[in-house]
Each structure stands twice: as structure tokens, then as C-alpha cells.
PDB file of C-alpha atoms in Angstrom:
ATOM      1  CA  MET A   1       0.000   0.000   0.000  1.00  0.00           C
ATOM      2  CA  MET A   2       2.811   2.416   0.942  1.00  0.00           C
ATOM      3  CA  ILE A   3       4.703   1.568  -2.263  1.00  0.00           C
ATOM      4  CA  ARG A   4       1.638   2.469  -4.340  1.00  0.00           C
ATOM      5  CA  GLN A   5       1.240   5.804  -2.543  1.00  0.00           C
ATOM      6  CA  GLU A   6       4.900   6.622  -3.153  1.00  0.00           C
ATOM      7  CA  ARG A   7       4.482   5.850  -6.887  1.00  0.00           C
ATOM      8  CA  ASP A   8       1.405   8.094  -7.095  1.00  0.00           C
ATOM      9  CA  SER A   9       3.223  10.926  -5.308  1.00  0.00           C
ATOM     10  CA  LEU A  10       6.208  10.614  -7.654  1.00  0.00           C
ATOM     11  CA  PHE A  11       3.896  10.669 -10.706  1.00  0.00           C
ATOM     12  CA  LEU A  12       2.122  13.794  -9.493  1.00  0.00           C
ATOM     13  CA  ARG A  13       5.441  15.567  -8.876  1.00  0.00           C
ATOM     14  CA  LYS A  14       6.642  14.710 -12.361  1.00  0.00           C
ATOM     15  CA  THR A  15       3.414  15.752 -14.096  1.00  0.00           C
ATOM     16  CA  GLY A  16       3.203  18.916 -11.988  1.00  0.00           C
ATOM     17  CA  GLY A  17       6.745  19.855 -12.897  1.00  0.00           C
ATOM     18  CA  PHE A  18       6.030  19.199 -16.564  1.00  0.00           C
ATOM     19  CA  ALA A  19       2.904  21.409 -16.426  1.00  0.00           C
ATOM     20  CA  VAL A  20       4.907  24.240 -14.907  1.00  0.00           C
ATOM     21  CA  PHE A  21       7.549  23.849 -17.616  1.00  0.00           C
ATOM     22  CA  VAL A  22       4.916  23.961 -20.385  1.00  0.00           C
ATOM     23  CA  SER A  23       3.248  27.024 -18.841  1.00  0.00           C
ATOM     24  CA  LEU A  24       6.565  28.883 -18.591  1.00  0.00           C
ATOM     25  CA  ALA A  25       7.454  27.942 -22.149  1.00  0.00           C
ATOM     26  CA  ALA A  26       4.054  29.164 -23.405  1.00  0.00           C
ATOM     27  CA  LEU A  27       4.417  32.403 -21.477  1.00  0.00           C
ATOM     28  CA  LEU A  28       7.909  32.945 -22.887  1.00  0.00           C
ATOM     29  CA  TRP A  29       6.632  32.279 -26.424  1.00  0.00           C
ATOM     30  CA  LEU A  30       3.768  34.751 -25.904  1.00  0.00           C
ATOM     31  CA  MET A  31       6.155  37.433 -24.618  1.00  0.00           C
ATOM     32  CA  ILE A  32       8.378  36.965 -27.651  1.00  0.00           C
ATOM     33  CA  GLN A  33       5.394  37.218 -30.025  1.00  0.00           C
ATOM     34  CA  LEU A  34       3.998  40.339 -28.321  1.00  0.00           C
ATOM     35  CA  SER A  35       7.412  41.990 -28.339  1.00  0.00           C
ATOM     36  CA  ALA A  36       7.772  41.499 -32.081  1.00  0.00           C
ATOM     37  CA  THR A  37       6.934  44.284 -34.548  1.00  0.00           C
ATOM     38  CA  TYR A  38       3.976  43.841 -36.898  1.00  0.00           C
ATOM     39  CA  ASN A  39       2.546  45.651 -39.896  1.00  0.00           C
ATOM     40  CA  GLU A  40      -1.222  45.649 -39.478  1.00  0.00           C
ATOM     41  CA  VAL A  41      -4.219  47.449 -40.975  1.00  0.00           C
ATOM     42  CA  VAL A  42      -6.679  48.548 -38.271  1.00  0.00           C
ATOM     43  CA  PRO A  43     -10.029  50.359 -38.583  1.00  0.00           C
ATOM     44  CA  VAL A  44     -10.211  53.661 -36.705  1.00  0.00           C
ATOM     45  CA  GLN A  45     -13.287  55.842 -36.289  1.00  0.00           C
ATOM     46  CA  ILE A  46     -12.966  59.614 -36.713  1.00  0.00           C
ATOM     47  CA  LYS A  47     -15.225  61.926 -34.699  1.00  0.00           C
ATOM     48  CA  ILE A  48     -15.270  65.584 -35.719  1.00  0.00           C
ATOM     49  CA  LYS A  49     -15.693  68.390 -33.173  1.00  0.00           C
ATOM     50  CA  ASP A  50     -15.698  72.210 -33.277  1.00  0.00           C
ATOM     51  CA  ILE A  51     -17.788  72.203 -36.471  1.00  0.00           C
ATOM     52  CA  PRO A  52     -18.363  75.624 -38.129  1.00  0.00           C
ATOM     53  CA  THR A  53     -21.632  77.362 -37.206  1.00  0.00           C
ATOM     54  CA  GLY A  54     -24.544  76.355 -39.421  1.00  0.00           C
ATOM     55  CA  LYS A  55     -22.823  73.184 -40.612  1.00  0.00           C
ATOM     56  CA  ILE A  56     -23.261  69.525 -39.714  1.00  0.00           C
ATOM     57  CA  ILE A  57     -21.116  66.470 -40.437  1.00  0.00           C
ATOM     58  CA  LYS A  58     -23.270  64.025 -42.377  1.00  0.00           C
ATOM     59  CA  ASN A  59     -20.911  61.054 -42.052  1.00  0.00           C
ATOM     60  CA  ASP A  60     -19.818  61.697 -38.467  1.00  0.00           C
ATOM     61  CA  GLY A  61     -18.175  58.549 -37.165  1.00  0.00           C
ATOM     62  CA  LEU A  62     -16.361  57.918 -40.465  1.00  0.00           C
ATOM     63  CA  VAL A  63     -14.195  54.786 -40.241  1.00  0.00           C
ATOM     64  CA  ILE A  64     -10.858  54.688 -42.078  1.00  0.00           C
ATOM     65  CA  ASN A  65      -8.295  51.919 -42.421  1.00  0.00           C
ATOM     66  CA  ALA A  66      -4.892  52.831 -41.021  1.00  0.00           C
ATOM     67  CA  ALA A  67      -1.737  50.831 -41.724  1.00  0.00           C
ATOM     68  CA  VAL A  68       0.303  50.793 -38.522  1.00  0.00           C
ATOM     69  CA  LYS A  69       3.712  49.457 -37.573  1.00  0.00           C
ATOM     70  CA  CYS A  70       3.785  48.542 -33.905  1.00  0.00           C
ATOM     71  CA  SER A  71       4.461  45.842 -31.342  1.00  0.00           C
ATOM     72  CA  GLY A  72       2.159  42.982 -30.556  1.00  0.00           C
ATOM     73  CA  PHE A  73       1.526  44.586 -27.166  1.00  0.00           C
ATOM     74  CA  ARG A  74       0.114  47.689 -28.847  1.00  0.00           C
ATOM     75  CA  LEU A  75      -2.057  45.633 -31.194  1.00  0.00           C
ATOM     76  CA  CYS A  76      -3.324  43.510 -28.318  1.00  0.00           C
ATOM     77  CA  ARG A  77      -4.251  46.619 -26.365  1.00  0.00           C
ATOM     78  CA  TYR A  78      -6.114  47.997 -29.422  1.00  0.00           C
ATOM     79  CA  TYR A  79      -8.154  44.839 -30.034  1.00  0.00           C
ATOM     80  CA  LEU A  80      -9.057  44.518 -26.357  1.00  0.00           C
ATOM     81  CA  LEU A  81     -10.835  47.883 -26.520  1.00  0.00           C
ATOM     82  CA  PRO A  82     -14.610  47.836 -27.217  1.00  0.00           C
ATOM     83  CA  LYS A  83     -15.337  48.729 -30.852  1.00  0.00           C
ATOM     84  CA  ASP A  84     -17.087  51.958 -29.853  1.00  0.00           C
ATOM     85  CA  ALA A  85     -13.911  53.051 -28.017  1.00  0.00           C
ATOM     86  CA  ARG A  86     -11.644  52.711 -31.052  1.00  0.00           C
ATOM     87  CA  TYR A  87     -11.889  56.309 -32.227  1.00  0.00           C
ATOM     88  CA  ILE A  88      -9.964  59.567 -32.443  1.00  0.00           C
ATOM     89  CA  GLU A  89     -11.331  63.100 -32.144  1.00  0.00           C
ATOM     90  CA  ILE A  90     -10.333  65.774 -34.647  1.00  0.00           C
ATOM     91  CA  SER A  91     -11.024  69.443 -33.921  1.00  0.00           C
ATOM     92  CA  LEU A  92     -11.643  71.582 -36.987  1.00  0.00           C
ATOM     93  CA  ASP A  93     -10.298  74.515 -34.946  1.00  0.00           C
ATOM     94  CA  GLU A  94      -6.941  72.785 -34.537  1.00  0.00           C
ATOM     95  CA  THR A  95      -6.408  71.081 -37.885  1.00  0.00           C
ATOM     96  CA  ASP A  96      -6.083  72.281 -41.465  1.00  0.00           C
ATOM     97  CA  TYR A  97      -8.879  71.294 -43.803  1.00  0.00           C
ATOM     98  CA  PHE A  98      -9.970  72.192 -47.311  1.00  0.00           C
ATOM     99  CA  GLU A  99     -13.613  72.717 -48.326  1.00  0.00           C
ATOM    100  CA  ASN A 100     -14.249  71.020 -51.668  1.00  0.00           C
ATOM    101  CA  PHE A 101     -16.858  71.916 -54.284  1.00  0.00           C
ATOM    102  CA  ASP A 102     -18.803  68.699 -53.602  1.00  0.00           C
ATOM    103  CA  SER A 103     -19.693  69.738 -50.004  1.00  0.00           C
ATOM    104  CA  THR A 104     -16.895  67.757 -48.399  1.00  0.00           C
ATOM    105  CA  TYR A 105     -13.948  68.651 -46.202  1.00  0.00           C
ATOM    106  CA  SER A 106     -10.530  67.160 -46.912  1.00  0.00           C
ATOM    107  CA  LEU A 107      -8.664  66.826 -43.614  1.00  0.00           C
ATOM    108  CA  ASP A 108      -4.943  67.192 -43.131  1.00  0.00           C
ATOM    109  CA  GLU A 109      -3.372  63.762 -43.526  1.00  0.00           C
ATOM    110  CA  GLU A 110      -0.492  64.427 -41.115  1.00  0.00           C
ATOM    111  CA  ASP A 111      -2.850  65.551 -38.322  1.00  0.00           C
ATOM    112  CA  ILE A 112      -4.858  62.349 -38.699  1.00  0.00           C
ATOM    113  CA  GLU A 113      -1.701  60.220 -38.577  1.00  0.00           C
ATOM    114  CA  LYS A 114      -0.504  62.063 -35.460  1.00  0.00           C
ATOM    115  CA  ALA A 115      -3.858  61.508 -33.762  1.00  0.00           C
ATOM    116  CA  ILE A 116      -3.862  57.792 -34.605  1.00  0.00           C
ATOM    117  CA  GLY A 117      -0.252  57.478 -33.473  1.00  0.00           C
ATOM    118  CA  SER A 118      -1.113  59.109 -30.141  1.00  0.00           C
ATOM    119  CA  PHE A 119      -4.128  56.815 -29.757  1.00  0.00           C
ATOM    120  CA  MET A 120      -2.052  53.694 -30.517  1.00  0.00           C
ATOM    121  CA  GLY A 121       0.950  54.855 -28.467  1.00  0.00           C
ATOM    122  CA  ILE A 122       3.307  54.854 -31.464  1.00  0.00           C
ATOM    123  CA  ASP A 123       5.132  57.449 -33.576  1.00  0.00           C
ATOM    124  CA  ALA A 124       3.187  59.218 -36.314  1.00  0.00           C
ATOM    125  CA  GLU A 125       5.861  57.991 -38.776  1.00  0.00           C
ATOM    126  CA  ASP A 126       4.598  54.469 -38.168  1.00  0.00           C
ATOM    127  CA  VAL A 127       1.052  55.325 -39.290  1.00  0.00           C
ATOM    128  CA  PHE A 128       0.013  55.399 -42.935  1.00  0.00           C
ATOM    129  CA  ILE A 129      -3.438  56.363 -44.252  1.00  0.00           C
ATOM    130  CA  ASP A 130      -5.048  56.960 -47.632  1.00  0.00           C
ATOM    131  CA  SER A 131      -6.034  60.641 -47.787  1.00  0.00           C
ATOM    132  CA  GLU A 132      -8.946  59.805 -50.137  1.00  0.00           C
ATOM    133  CA  GLU A 133     -10.634  57.908 -47.291  1.00  0.00           C
ATOM    134  CA  ILE A 134     -10.961  60.963 -45.055  1.00  0.00           C
ATOM    135  CA  ALA A 135     -13.365  63.114 -47.067  1.00  0.00           C
ATOM    136  CA  VAL A 136     -15.866  64.427 -44.514  1.00  0.00           C
ATOM    137  CA  GLU A 137     -19.365  65.077 -45.887  1.00  0.00           C
ATOM    138  CA  VAL A 138     -20.785  68.445 -44.814  1.00  0.00           C
ATOM    139  CA  GLY A 139     -24.415  69.560 -44.796  1.00  0.00           C
ATOM    140  CA  ILE A 140     -26.436  72.606 -43.767  1.00  0.00           C
ATOM    141  CA  LEU A 141     -27.591  72.380 -40.156  1.00  0.00           C
ATOM    142  CA  ASP A 142     -31.350  72.790 -39.756  1.00  0.00           C
ATOM    143  CA  GLU A 143     -33.991  72.065 -37.145  1.00  0.00           C
ATOM    144  CA  ARG A 144     -37.715  71.414 -37.270  1.00  0.00           C
ATOM    145  CA  LYS A 145     -40.567  70.756 -34.869  1.00  0.00           C
ATOM    146  CA  VAL A 146     -42.723  67.786 -35.929  1.00  0.00           C
ATOM    147  CA  PRO A 147     -45.485  65.682 -34.323  1.00  0.00           C
ATOM    148  CA  LEU A 148     -44.329  62.841 -32.060  1.00  0.00           C
ATOM    149  CA  VAL A 149     -46.468  59.718 -32.382  1.00  0.00           C
ATOM    150  CA  PRO A 150     -46.418  56.840 -29.851  1.00  0.00           C
ATOM    151  CA  ASP A 151     -46.067  53.669 -31.938  1.00  0.00           C
ATOM    152  CA  ILE A 152     -47.982  51.226 -29.754  1.00  0.00           C
ATOM    153  CA  THR A 153     -50.226  48.230 -30.362  1.00  0.00           C
ATOM    154  CA  LEU A 154     -52.761  47.226 -27.717  1.00  0.00           C
ATOM    155  CA  LYS A 155     -54.138  43.699 -27.575  1.00  0.00           C
ATOM    156  CA  LEU A 156     -56.969  44.052 -25.099  1.00  0.00           C
ATOM    157  CA  GLU A 157     -58.642  41.304 -23.142  1.00  0.00           C
ATOM    158  CA  PRO A 158     -62.296  40.612 -24.130  1.00  0.00           C
ATOM    159  CA  GLN A 159     -64.700  43.327 -22.864  1.00  0.00           C
ATOM    160  CA  TYR A 160     -61.818  45.736 -22.091  1.00  0.00           C
ATOM    161  CA  CYS A 161     -61.369  49.021 -23.941  1.00  0.00           C
ATOM    162  CA  VAL A 162     -59.294  52.164 -23.728  1.00  0.00           C
ATOM    163  CA  TYR A 163     -61.041  54.645 -21.431  1.00  0.00           C
ATOM    164  CA  GLY A 164     -60.651  58.205 -22.661  1.00  0.00           C
ATOM    165  CA  THR A 165     -57.707  59.490 -24.658  1.00  0.00           C
ATOM    166  CA  PRO A 166     -54.157  58.212 -24.075  1.00  0.00           C
ATOM    167  CA  VAL A 167     -51.906  60.912 -22.645  1.00  0.00           C
ATOM    168  CA  ALA A 168     -48.259  61.449 -23.643  1.00  0.00           C
ATOM    169  CA  SER A 169     -45.792  63.716 -21.874  1.00  0.00           C
ATOM    170  CA  GLN A 170     -44.822  65.212 -25.265  1.00  0.00           C
ATOM    171  CA  ASP A 171     -46.790  65.411 -28.505  1.00  0.00           C
ATOM    172  CA  SER A 172     -44.025  67.015 -30.580  1.00  0.00           C
ATOM    173  CA  ILE A 173     -40.268  66.855 -30.941  1.00  0.00           C
ATOM    174  CA  VAL A 174     -37.591  69.227 -32.211  1.00  0.00           C
ATOM    175  CA  ILE A 175     -35.159  67.423 -34.482  1.00  0.00           C
ATOM    176  CA  TYR A 176     -31.995  68.756 -36.044  1.00  0.00           C
ATOM    177  CA  GLY A 177     -29.627  67.547 -38.714  1.00  0.00           C
ATOM    178  CA  ASP A 178     -28.868  67.962 -42.380  1.00  0.00           C
ATOM    179  CA  LYS A 179     -31.455  70.204 -44.036  1.00  0.00           C
ATOM    180  CA  SER A 180     -31.956  67.831 -46.974  1.00  0.00           C
ATOM    181  CA  ILE A 181     -33.048  65.119 -44.518  1.00  0.00           C
ATOM    182  CA  ILE A 182     -35.005  67.307 -42.085  1.00  0.00           C
ATOM    183  CA  GLU A 183     -37.307  68.783 -44.730  1.00  0.00           C
ATOM    184  CA  ASP A 184     -38.623  65.326 -45.722  1.00  0.00           C
ATOM    185  CA  ILE A 185     -39.631  64.297 -42.182  1.00  0.00           C
ATOM    186  CA  ASP A 186     -43.270  65.023 -41.297  1.00  0.00           C
ATOM    187  CA  GLU A 187     -43.483  63.062 -38.020  1.00  0.00           C
ATOM    188  CA  ILE A 188     -41.416  60.973 -35.652  1.00  0.00           C
ATOM    189  CA  LYS A 189     -42.593  57.693 -34.143  1.00  0.00           C
ATOM    190  CA  THR A 190     -41.366  56.169 -30.917  1.00  0.00           C
ATOM    191  CA  VAL A 191     -39.809  52.718 -30.891  1.00  0.00           C
ATOM    192  CA  ALA A 192     -42.660  50.290 -31.602  1.00  0.00           C
ATOM    193  CA  LYS A 193     -44.059  48.441 -28.603  1.00  0.00           C
ATOM    194  CA  THR A 194     -46.843  45.867 -28.240  1.00  0.00           C
ATOM    195  CA  TYR A 195     -48.854  45.232 -25.082  1.00  0.00           C
ATOM    196  CA  GLU A 196     -50.441  41.792 -24.792  1.00  0.00           C
ATOM    197  CA  GLU A 197     -53.570  40.724 -22.845  1.00  0.00           C
ATOM    198  CA  VAL A 198     -54.230  44.230 -21.545  1.00  0.00           C
ATOM    199  CA  SER A 199     -56.785  44.592 -18.740  1.00  0.00           C
ATOM    200  CA  ASP A 200     -55.117  47.243 -16.541  1.00  0.00           C
ATOM    201  CA  ASP A 201     -53.988  50.836 -16.953  1.00  0.00           C
ATOM    202  CA  ILE A 202     -50.653  51.322 -18.716  1.00  0.00           C
ATOM    203  CA  PHE A 203     -47.976  53.706 -17.479  1.00  0.00           C
ATOM    204  CA  ASP A 204     -44.778  53.309 -19.480  1.00  0.00           C
ATOM    205  CA  HIS A 205     -41.747  55.004 -21.023  1.00  0.00           C
ATOM    206  CA  LEU A 206     -41.264  54.868 -24.785  1.00  0.00           C
ATOM    207  CA  GLU A 207     -37.820  55.294 -26.325  1.00  0.00           C
ATOM    208  CA  ILE A 208     -37.071  57.437 -29.364  1.00  0.00           C
ATOM    209  CA  ASP A 209     -34.484  56.087 -31.815  1.00  0.00           C
ATOM    210  CA  LEU A 210     -33.417  58.578 -34.491  1.00  0.00           C
ATOM    211  CA  ASN A 211     -30.252  56.823 -35.677  1.00  0.00           C
ATOM    212  CA  LYS A 212     -31.874  55.276 -38.751  1.00  0.00           C
ATOM    213  CA  LEU A 213     -33.261  58.651 -39.818  1.00  0.00           C
ATOM    214  CA  GLY A 214     -29.901  60.390 -39.584  1.00  0.00           C
ATOM    215  CA  VAL A 215     -31.163  63.190 -37.315  1.00  0.00           C
ATOM    216  CA  LYS A 216     -30.787  64.043 -33.635  1.00  0.00           C
ATOM    217  CA  SER A 217     -32.836  65.491 -30.790  1.00  0.00           C
ATOM    218  CA  ALA A 218     -32.397  66.397 -27.148  1.00  0.00           C
ATOM    219  CA  LEU A 219     -35.509  64.324 -26.401  1.00  0.00           C
ATOM    220  CA  GLU A 220     -34.748  60.628 -25.889  1.00  0.00           C
ATOM    221  CA  GLY A 221     -38.171  59.318 -24.846  1.00  0.00           C
ATOM    222  CA  ILE A 222     -41.646  60.112 -23.546  1.00  0.00           C
ATOM    223  CA  ASP A 223     -43.966  58.839 -20.827  1.00  0.00           C
ATOM    224  CA  ILE A 224     -47.446  57.600 -21.690  1.00  0.00           C
ATOM    225  CA  SER A 225     -50.516  56.773 -19.635  1.00  0.00           C
ATOM    226  CA  ILE A 226     -53.439  54.769 -21.001  1.00  0.00           C
ATOM    227  CA  ARG A 227     -56.537  54.125 -18.926  1.00  0.00           C
ATOM    228  CA  VAL A 228     -58.232  50.776 -19.463  1.00  0.00           C
ATOM    229  CA  GLU A 229     -61.660  49.766 -18.165  1.00  0.00           C
ATOM    230  CA  ARG A 230     -64.018  46.848 -18.483  1.00  0.00           C
ATOM    231  CA  PHE A 231     -66.954  47.751 -20.732  1.00  0.00           C
ATOM    232  CA  THR A 232     -70.428  46.342 -21.184  1.00  0.00           C
ATOM    233  CA  GLU A 233     -73.063  46.692 -23.899  1.00  0.00           C
ATOM    234  CA  TYR A 234     -76.503  48.215 -23.388  1.00  0.00           C
ATOM    235  CA  SER A 235     -79.282  49.869 -25.372  1.00  0.00           C
ATOM    236  CA  VAL A 236     -81.874  52.596 -24.804  1.00  0.00           C
ATOM    237  CA  ASP A 237     -84.750  54.148 -26.728  1.00  0.00           C
ATOM    238  CA  ILE A 238     -84.217  57.864 -27.290  1.00  0.00           C
ATOM    239  CA  PRO A 239     -86.975  60.256 -28.435  1.00  0.00           C
ATOM    240  CA  ILE A 240     -86.038  62.284 -31.521  1.00  0.00           C
ATOM    241  CA  LEU A 241     -86.108  66.057 -31.096  1.00  0.00           C
ATOM    242  CA  ASN A 242     -88.288  67.298 -33.969  1.00  0.00           C
ATOM    243  CA  THR A 243     -87.283  70.843 -34.934  1.00  0.00           C
ATOM    244  CA  LEU A 244     -89.613  70.997 -37.982  1.00  0.00           C
ATOM    245  CA  LYS A 245     -92.937  72.801 -37.618  1.00  0.00           C
ATOM    246  CA  ASN A 246     -96.203  71.172 -38.662  1.00  0.00           C
ATOM    247  CA  THR A 247     -94.618  67.766 -39.247  1.00  0.00           C
ATOM    248  CA  VAL A 248     -94.877  64.326 -37.754  1.00  0.00           C
ATOM    249  CA  ILE A 249     -91.903  61.957 -37.885  1.00  0.00           C
ATOM    250  CA  LEU A 250     -92.203  58.203 -38.063  1.00  0.00           C
ATOM    251  CA  PRO A 251     -90.889  56.650 -35.930  1.00  0.00           C
ATOM    252  CA  ASP A 252     -90.316  59.314 -33.295  1.00  0.00           C
ATOM    253  CA  LYS A 253     -87.707  57.301 -31.384  1.00  0.00           C
ATOM    254  CA  VAL A 254     -84.454  55.552 -32.146  1.00  0.00           C
ATOM    255  CA  ASN A 255     -82.751  52.668 -30.402  1.00  0.00           C
ATOM    256  CA  ILE A 256     -79.119  53.330 -29.531  1.00  0.00           C
ATOM    257  CA  ARG A 257     -76.848  50.444 -28.677  1.00  0.00           C
ATOM    258  CA  TYR A 258     -73.715  51.589 -26.918  1.00  0.00           C
ATOM    259  CA  PHE A 259     -70.615  50.439 -25.109  1.00  0.00           C
ATOM    260  CA  VAL A 260     -70.057  51.880 -21.630  1.00  0.00           C
ATOM    261  CA  ALA A 261     -67.506  51.355 -18.868  1.00  0.00           C
ATOM    262  CA  MET A 262     -68.838  49.251 -16.010  1.00  0.00           C
ATOM    263  CA  LYS A 263     -67.974  51.978 -13.522  1.00  0.00           C
ATOM    264  CA  ASP A 264     -70.149  54.472 -15.484  1.00  0.00           C
ATOM    265  CA  PHE A 265     -73.063  52.117 -16.158  1.00  0.00           C
ATOM    266  CA  THR A 266     -75.477  53.513 -13.561  1.00  0.00           C
ATOM    267  CA  ALA A 267     -74.732  57.122 -14.529  1.00  0.00           C
ATOM    268  CA  VAL A 268     -75.672  56.647 -18.190  1.00  0.00           C
ATOM    269  CA  ASN A 269     -79.343  56.680 -19.193  1.00  0.00           C
ATOM    270  CA  ALA A 270     -81.602  57.878 -21.991  1.00  0.00           C
ATOM    271  CA  ALA A 271     -81.566  61.469 -20.694  1.00  0.00           C
ATOM    272  CA  ALA A 272     -77.830  61.651 -21.336  1.00  0.00           C
ATOM    273  CA  PHE A 273     -78.333  61.372 -25.129  1.00  0.00           C
ATOM    274  CA  LEU A 274     -79.667  63.976 -27.531  1.00  0.00           C
ATOM    275  CA  VAL A 275     -80.889  62.895 -30.964  1.00  0.00           C
ATOM    276  CA  GLU A 276     -82.080  65.421 -33.559  1.00  0.00           C
ATOM    277  CA  LEU A 277     -83.184  65.486 -37.182  1.00  0.00           C
ATOM    278  CA  ASP A 278     -80.407  66.309 -39.620  1.00  0.00           C
ATOM    279  CA  THR A 279     -82.521  68.837 -41.538  1.00  0.00           C
ATOM    280  CA  ALA A 280     -79.648  69.706 -43.874  1.00  0.00           C
ATOM    281  CA  CYS A 281     -80.073  66.336 -45.562  1.00  0.00           C
ATOM    282  CA  ILE A 282     -83.859  66.105 -46.213  1.00  0.00           C
ATOM    283  CA  SER A 283     -84.584  64.021 -49.316  1.00  0.00           C
ATOM    284  CA  ASP A 284     -87.800  62.497 -50.736  1.00  0.00           C
ATOM    285  CA  GLY A 285     -89.762  62.625 -47.511  1.00  0.00           C
ATOM    286  CA  LYS A 286     -86.947  61.139 -45.445  1.00  0.00           C
ATOM    287  CA  ILE A 287     -84.630  62.701 -42.900  1.00  0.00           C
ATOM    288  CA  PRO A 288     -81.477  61.208 -41.322  1.00  0.00           C
ATOM    289  CA  VAL A 289     -81.073  61.436 -37.572  1.00  0.00           C
ATOM    290  CA  ALA A 290     -77.941  62.612 -35.787  1.00  0.00           C
ATOM    291  CA  VAL A 291     -76.650  62.156 -32.250  1.00  0.00           C
ATOM    292  CA  ARG A 292     -75.841  65.657 -31.024  1.00  0.00           C
ATOM    293  CA  HIS A 293     -74.746  64.661 -27.551  1.00  0.00           C
ATOM    294  CA  GLN A 294     -73.682  61.483 -25.799  1.00  0.00           C
ATOM    295  CA  PRO A 295     -72.072  60.728 -22.426  1.00  0.00           C
ATOM    296  CA  GLU A 296     -68.314  60.981 -22.254  1.00  0.00           C
ATOM    297  CA  HIS A 297     -66.412  57.703 -22.731  1.00  0.00           C
ATOM    298  CA  THR A 298     -69.374  55.908 -24.341  1.00  0.00           C
ATOM    299  CA  LYS A 299     -69.038  54.303 -27.767  1.00  0.00           C
ATOM    300  CA  ILE A 300     -72.134  54.114 -29.951  1.00  0.00           C
ATOM    301  CA  MET A 301     -72.296  50.819 -31.801  1.00  0.00           C
ATOM    302  CA  SER A 302     -75.552  51.278 -33.738  1.00  0.00           C
ATOM    303  CA  ILE A 303     -78.518  53.594 -34.247  1.00  0.00           C
ATOM    304  CA  LYS A 304     -81.802  52.144 -35.506  1.00  0.00           C
ATOM    305  CA  PRO A 305     -83.307  53.537 -37.561  1.00  0.00           C
ATOM    306  CA  GLU A 306     -80.756  55.931 -39.022  1.00  0.00           C
ATOM    307  CA  ILE A 307     -83.367  57.533 -41.318  1.00  0.00           C
ATOM    308  CA  VAL A 308     -86.992  58.441 -40.471  1.00  0.00           C
ATOM    309  CA  GLU A 309     -89.963  59.534 -42.584  1.00  0.00           C
ATOM    310  CA  TYR A 310     -91.916  62.733 -42.048  1.00  0.00           C
ATOM    311  CA  ILE A 311     -95.447  63.871 -42.849  1.00  0.00           C
ATOM    312  CA  ILE A 312     -96.440  67.515 -43.206  1.00  0.00           C
ATOM    313  CA  THR A 313     -99.585  68.133 -41.154  1.00  0.00           C
ATOM    314  CA  GLY A 314    -100.189  71.811 -42.019  1.00  0.00           C
ATOM    315  CA  THR A 315     -98.676  74.974 -43.509  1.00  0.00           C
ATOM    316  CA  ASN A 316     -95.987  77.070 -41.841  1.00  0.00           C
ATOM    317  CA  ASP A 317     -97.158  80.532 -40.682  1.00  0.00           C
TER     318      ASP A 317
END
């Protein structure tokens, strides 16, 4: 038994020593590789700041390919950065640029190489870029106030309906960007959202995403409130107010079938409706009827009949 334990201990010492040797060898190999110099092409994003008044950069966030000569350590550090952190900032107040006839700015190549070199931690002489890649598109800055529409879909439970009008914290939005884009935008919608099996009030925040439109705004979202109630169906007979002299209308009542919130059911009755003759549309002895007043938050489903007949019983004085 003791002999077997000694063999196992010896085996573990040998394998452990071998593992340490392999790890040190791998680490040494990695250090050698990272210390070596490489020629690599890396994508770098350019963000422009200090833009002239009344102008806007249409392709802000332009990505160019830079050929760099640097150590593996520098490359490793670059690729470990999140993609949205791999950028340089260029100030138009601090760099030379040329305004072309095609509404673009040509930036100074040496300034870009210096900025990339500083970002990578290498000399500017070890950075090479193609000047044709750094044409910055310039537009005329404009702003416009347009309607803001909540893009929502409600899937209500049976018998439930929206009670009243949904309320949004903002019904318009001021957007700004290139004039050629702004002038074609008539409204902005929030990010689409669907609510399933709705039977309770909704209080929510809706995001605004303008990236696809190529414009910007200080407003990033709005709050909405939607009241939801359980409704029921009911019907009443309503007498028609006859405003014509010396006439009899047949029939003199209509039946209105309506949808009403359960909490309002007892407060709604025939006296809450007003039905009149639509005298502007008399034709061939028939007159349409019109609902002139109905209780708030009720939804009329049908009116029967919608047209009545009239008989003249005498002459007007």
C-alpha cells in the first residue's frame, strides 16, 4: 500500500513539474510574439468636433483603415478595446482642412496620422493612411418641430377598452440635422411596442431612436398613460327632437346600442343622449337622424333607424 502511494506521489510531482515547464514555455513564447513588430491594418473611427456654425457632419463617425507598424503589445491593447472606443477626435479649430466643391472637407493627412499614433501609443511615422478615405461630408444644419407619435399596439382582453384618450408627456419633438433630410420628415414615431392581454392601466416610457433617420434630438423618450376599463353593452330608446314645424316623424324614437364602462353604467341613461333630425339632408320625404350629444367615454355601436320619414300636417305661418 505504501509503495503504491509513493508511486502516485512521484507521478504527481513529475506531471506537476512538466505542467509548470509547459506554462513557462508558453508564457515565454507569448512574450516573444507580443514583443515582435507587426505591420497591421486597423479600422479607426474619426469623430469631428468644433464644427463651423450652421454646418453639420453628415458622415460623423467615419471609419478609415490605417496601416500601422507597432508591437504585438500595442495591437493587443487595441483589439481589447470595445469597438465603440476605437476612435480619435479631430477638432476643426486645430487642424487644417480644405472645403471642396462637392460639399466635403478634406482633412490634413499628417494631423490624422498624429492623432492615430497618439491613440495607438506609437510614432506618427509608423502610421500610414489613404487621404482619399478621409473626405468628410458636410451639410447645412437645420432644425424642425414635428409631431411625435407613440407607436404602440394594444391587444386588449375581451370586454376591455381604452377609457378616454391616451396621454403622452410630449406630442411634438424638435429634431436637427442635415437640411436635406429634415425637410422630408413630417413626423417621428417612438420605438414600436406591443402590449399583450391588456386589462389594466398602462404607465410606461417609450424610447425614441433617431439613428436610422440620420437626425438628432435632445428628447430621448416620452412617458405615456393609457386608462383601461371593463366595458359592457346596453341599449336605450331615445326620443327624436323634432325641430320641424307642422310635421310628424315616423318613428319618433331611435334605439341606440352603446358600449359603456362598467364603472359608469349607472350614470348613463336615456336622458344623457340627444338625438335630432339632420334637416340639412332632407330628401324624398326622409330625414337622417344625428346624435348631437352622448355621455363621455361611451361608444355608440348602432342607431336604428338611421333615417326616419316625415309627414307635413299643415302649412308654416
